[in-house]
Amino acid sequence: MQTDTSSITVVIADDHEVTRVGIRTILQKASGINIVGEASNGTAAQQLIEHLKPHVALLDLIMPGMKPADITMWAYKNHPETAVLILTAHSRDYYLAQMLQAGAAGFLDKNERGQELVEAIRRAALGQRLFTQEQQRRAQVWQENVQATWENLTAREQEVFRLLTNCLSNHEIAEQLQISENTVGKHVSHILTALGATSRTEATVWLRESGLAWR
């Protein structure tokens, strides 16, 4: 974190070259901002942060390699001098909650105007968090709804639900838990109803996004 906004070093990571060029063009016109590295995937971005220790890392939310949420948690712990800003076209509440928990400085829409992006980088470099009250509210509601839904399931249903994320069939789950296949089917049916999900795939995505699958 720096004490003023002069000579702010920035790393840009996005798997779309056109997007990186656009961001670079905007930032090169801004005084006191120095782009020190660019990456097209998460793994390369993590390496740049490790070696360059920039004031700000501007990361796309979804790209190959190391996940931005993991990069953010790693940077927050190992390089607190680097503020991570997420720049994305994906505004789902799950992503908001995930990046808040990971320690990101902000969650920005890719449609932000150039001057707004520059101002966000300056504020992040000063150690400010840029999540709006509305973003924080949405993240909190998501987390509360997830927890409430999870707690409405029985311990056995939670166990079955976790096994669904491993793409196991009802027969395989039944064998692993030593219960009947019919019982597994009833549990799966109740899980889908509780989530308002229409398929096992949809339920699996929900559980993986919630972060509950590995608790």
Short mmCIF file of C-alpha atoms in Angstrom, two decimals:
data_model
loop_
_atom_site.label_atom_id
_atom_site.label_comp_id
_atom_site.label_asym_id
_atom_site.label_seq_id
_atom_site.Cartn_x
_atom_site.Cartn_y
_atom_site.Cartn_z
CA MET A 1 0.00 0.00 0.00
CA GLN A 2 1.34 3.41 -0.76
CA THR A 3 0.87 6.66 1.08
CA ASP A 4 0.19 8.75 -1.99
CA THR A 5 -1.01 8.21 -5.54
CA SER A 6 2.25 8.92 -7.40
CA SER A 7 3.89 6.17 -9.47
CA ILE A 8 1.28 3.48 -8.92
CA THR A 9 2.49 0.17 -10.33
CA VAL A 10 -0.16 -2.04 -11.92
CA VAL A 11 -0.34 -5.59 -13.25
CA ILE A 12 -3.12 -6.42 -15.72
CA ALA A 13 -4.41 -9.98 -16.16
CA ASP A 14 -7.06 -10.92 -18.72
CA ASP A 15 -7.19 -13.81 -21.17
CA HIS A 16 -8.56 -11.56 -23.93
CA GLU A 17 -5.83 -9.56 -25.64
CA VAL A 18 -8.29 -6.97 -26.94
CA THR A 19 -9.42 -6.27 -23.37
CA ARG A 20 -5.84 -5.93 -22.15
CA VAL A 21 -5.06 -3.52 -24.97
CA GLY A 22 -8.09 -1.43 -24.09
CA ILE A 23 -7.16 -1.27 -20.41
CA ARG A 24 -3.54 -0.52 -21.24
CA THR A 25 -4.58 2.34 -23.52
CA ILE A 26 -6.71 3.88 -20.76
CA LEU A 27 -4.06 3.57 -18.06
CA GLN A 28 -1.19 4.80 -20.20
CA LYS A 29 -3.01 8.10 -20.56
CA ALA A 30 -3.33 8.49 -16.78
CA SER A 31 -0.59 10.31 -14.92
CA GLY A 32 1.23 8.49 -12.15
CA ILE A 33 0.19 4.99 -13.23
CA ASN A 34 2.81 2.56 -14.49
CA ILE A 35 1.87 -0.79 -16.03
CA VAL A 36 4.67 -3.14 -15.01
CA GLY A 37 3.30 -6.44 -16.30
CA GLU A 38 0.53 -8.20 -18.20
CA ALA A 39 -0.72 -11.78 -18.04
CA SER A 40 -3.20 -13.86 -20.03
CA ASN A 41 -3.93 -16.41 -17.28
CA GLY A 42 -4.17 -16.69 -13.53
CA THR A 43 -0.95 -18.60 -13.02
CA ALA A 44 1.09 -15.98 -14.86
CA ALA A 45 -0.69 -13.24 -12.91
CA GLN A 46 0.25 -14.86 -9.61
CA GLN A 47 3.89 -15.07 -10.74
CA LEU A 48 3.91 -11.40 -11.74
CA ILE A 49 2.54 -10.36 -8.35
CA GLU A 50 5.18 -12.52 -6.65
CA HIS A 51 8.08 -11.01 -8.61
CA LEU A 52 6.92 -7.43 -9.20
CA LYS A 53 4.87 -6.74 -6.04
CA PRO A 54 2.70 -4.12 -7.76
CA HIS A 55 0.53 -1.68 -5.86
CA VAL A 56 -2.53 -2.92 -7.75
CA ALA A 57 -3.34 -6.15 -9.59
CA LEU A 58 -6.25 -5.75 -11.99
CA LEU A 59 -7.66 -9.23 -12.62
CA ASP A 60 -10.33 -10.61 -14.90
CA LEU A 61 -12.76 -12.75 -12.90
CA ILE A 62 -12.76 -15.77 -15.20
CA MET A 63 -9.59 -16.88 -16.98
CA PRO A 64 -7.45 -20.01 -17.36
CA GLY A 65 -4.92 -21.12 -14.78
CA MET A 66 -5.00 -20.19 -11.12
CA LYS A 67 -8.41 -18.87 -10.10
CA PRO A 68 -8.62 -15.14 -9.32
CA ALA A 69 -10.24 -15.90 -5.94
CA ASP A 70 -7.24 -18.07 -5.02
CA ILE A 71 -4.83 -15.41 -6.30
CA THR A 72 -6.61 -12.80 -4.21
CA MET A 73 -6.47 -14.87 -1.01
CA TRP A 74 -2.81 -15.68 -1.65
CA ALA A 75 -1.93 -12.03 -2.32
CA TYR A 76 -3.91 -10.82 0.70
CA LYS A 77 -1.87 -13.15 2.91
CA ASN A 78 1.56 -12.98 1.29
CA HIS A 79 1.64 -9.58 -0.41
CA PRO A 80 -0.63 -7.17 1.46
CA GLU A 81 1.09 -4.33 -0.37
CA THR A 82 -0.80 -5.42 -3.50
CA ALA A 83 -4.47 -4.50 -3.74
CA VAL A 84 -6.49 -6.79 -6.01
CA LEU A 85 -9.23 -5.28 -8.15
CA ILE A 86 -11.58 -7.56 -10.06
CA LEU A 87 -12.74 -6.29 -13.45
CA THR A 88 -15.53 -8.41 -14.86
CA ALA A 89 -18.68 -8.70 -16.93
CA HIS A 90 -20.06 -11.29 -14.48
CA SER A 91 -22.00 -9.62 -11.67
CA ARG A 92 -23.60 -12.67 -10.01
CA ASP A 93 -24.01 -12.39 -6.25
CA TYR A 94 -21.96 -15.55 -5.74
CA TYR A 95 -18.91 -13.89 -7.30
CA LEU A 96 -19.40 -10.78 -5.19
CA ALA A 97 -19.52 -12.83 -1.99
CA GLN A 98 -16.53 -14.90 -3.07
CA MET A 99 -14.30 -11.92 -3.81
CA LEU A 100 -15.33 -10.07 -0.66
CA GLN A 101 -14.36 -13.09 1.40
CA ALA A 102 -11.11 -13.49 -0.53
CA GLY A 103 -10.01 -9.95 0.38
CA ALA A 104 -10.34 -8.12 -2.94
CA ALA A 105 -10.25 -4.33 -2.85
CA GLY A 106 -13.09 -3.98 -5.29
CA PHE A 107 -15.35 -5.59 -7.87
CA LEU A 108 -15.64 -3.46 -11.01
CA ASP A 109 -17.84 -3.77 -14.09
CA LYS A 110 -15.99 -3.93 -17.41
CA ASN A 111 -18.34 -1.22 -18.63
CA GLU A 112 -16.81 1.26 -16.19
CA ARG A 113 -15.68 4.45 -17.89
CA GLY A 114 -11.95 5.02 -18.22
CA GLN A 115 -11.77 7.75 -15.60
CA GLU A 116 -13.74 5.64 -13.12
CA LEU A 117 -11.27 2.78 -13.60
CA VAL A 118 -8.31 5.10 -13.05
CA GLU A 119 -9.91 6.52 -9.90
CA ALA A 120 -10.59 3.01 -8.60
CA ILE A 121 -6.93 2.09 -9.07
CA ARG A 122 -5.81 5.23 -7.25
CA ARG A 123 -8.13 4.51 -4.33
CA ALA A 124 -7.13 0.85 -4.15
CA ALA A 125 -3.45 1.86 -4.07
CA LEU A 126 -4.24 3.95 -0.98
CA GLY A 127 -5.68 0.92 0.76
CA GLN A 128 -9.36 1.75 0.28
CA ARG A 129 -11.97 -0.96 -0.29
CA LEU A 130 -14.30 -0.13 -3.14
CA PHE A 131 -17.23 -2.47 -2.60
CA THR A 132 -20.41 -0.42 -2.56
CA GLN A 133 -23.07 -0.80 0.12
CA GLU A 134 -25.33 -2.43 -2.47
CA GLN A 135 -22.63 -4.95 -3.41
CA GLN A 136 -22.05 -5.77 0.25
CA ARG A 137 -25.78 -6.18 0.80
CA ARG A 138 -26.11 -8.54 -2.16
CA ALA A 139 -23.16 -10.61 -0.95
CA GLN A 140 -24.59 -10.85 2.55
CA VAL A 141 -28.03 -11.90 1.28
CA TRP A 142 -26.40 -14.57 -0.89
CA GLN A 143 -24.46 -15.96 2.05
CA GLU A 144 -27.50 -15.92 4.33
CA ASN A 145 -29.67 -17.68 1.73
CA VAL A 146 -27.00 -20.31 1.09
CA GLN A 147 -26.58 -21.02 4.80
CA ALA A 148 -30.34 -21.17 5.39
CA THR A 149 -30.83 -23.60 2.50
CA TRP A 150 -27.97 -25.79 3.70
CA GLU A 151 -29.22 -25.90 7.27
CA ASN A 152 -32.68 -26.94 6.09
CA LEU A 153 -31.18 -30.20 4.83
CA THR A 154 -30.64 -33.13 7.15
CA ALA A 155 -27.11 -34.31 7.92
CA ARG A 156 -27.64 -37.31 5.63
CA GLU A 157 -28.93 -35.11 2.81
CA GLN A 158 -25.87 -32.90 3.16
CA GLU A 159 -23.71 -36.00 2.91
CA VAL A 160 -25.53 -37.17 -0.22
CA PHE A 161 -25.34 -33.67 -1.66
CA ARG A 162 -21.57 -33.53 -1.29
CA LEU A 163 -21.22 -36.88 -3.04
CA LEU A 164 -23.23 -35.51 -5.96
CA THR A 165 -20.37 -33.11 -6.69
CA ASN A 166 -18.20 -36.17 -7.44
CA CYS A 167 -20.62 -37.15 -10.23
CA LEU A 168 -21.57 -40.36 -8.45
CA SER A 169 -24.73 -42.21 -9.45
CA ASN A 170 -27.45 -43.03 -6.93
CA HIS A 171 -26.19 -46.61 -6.90
CA GLU A 172 -22.62 -45.53 -6.15
CA ILE A 173 -23.76 -43.14 -3.40
CA ALA A 174 -25.89 -45.89 -1.88
CA GLU A 175 -22.93 -48.26 -1.80
CA GLN A 176 -20.63 -45.66 -0.27
CA LEU A 177 -23.11 -44.68 2.46
CA GLN A 178 -24.44 -48.22 2.88
CA ILE A 179 -28.06 -47.20 2.38
CA SER A 180 -30.61 -48.25 -0.23
CA GLU A 181 -30.64 -46.74 -3.70
CA ASN A 182 -34.29 -45.84 -3.17
CA THR A 183 -33.35 -43.83 -0.08
CA VAL A 184 -30.68 -41.99 -2.03
CA GLY A 185 -33.26 -41.15 -4.68
CA LYS A 186 -35.56 -39.65 -2.05
CA HIS A 187 -32.71 -37.59 -0.62
CA VAL A 188 -31.76 -36.28 -4.05
CA SER A 189 -35.38 -35.39 -4.79
CA HIS A 190 -35.66 -33.40 -1.56
CA ILE A 191 -32.36 -31.65 -2.23
CA LEU A 192 -33.54 -30.51 -5.66
CA THR A 193 -36.83 -29.30 -4.19
CA ALA A 194 -35.06 -27.38 -1.40
CA LEU A 195 -32.85 -25.61 -3.94
CA GLY A 196 -35.54 -25.08 -6.53
CA ALA A 197 -33.18 -26.86 -8.91
CA THR A 198 -34.35 -28.79 -11.96
CA SER A 199 -31.39 -31.14 -12.31
CA ARG A 200 -28.51 -32.76 -10.45
CA THR A 201 -26.12 -30.67 -12.53
CA GLU A 202 -27.78 -27.44 -11.42
CA ALA A 203 -27.66 -28.57 -7.79
CA THR A 204 -24.00 -29.52 -8.11
CA VAL A 205 -23.13 -26.09 -9.51
CA TRP A 206 -24.98 -24.45 -6.61
CA LEU A 207 -23.06 -26.46 -4.03
CA ARG A 208 -19.68 -25.84 -5.62
CA GLU A 209 -20.35 -22.11 -5.86
CA SER A 210 -21.53 -21.97 -2.26
CA GLY A 211 -18.19 -23.22 -0.98
CA LEU A 212 -19.98 -25.74 1.24
CA ALA A 213 -18.92 -28.79 -0.76
CA TRP A 214 -15.50 -28.93 0.88
CA ARG A 215 -16.41 -27.95 4.44
#
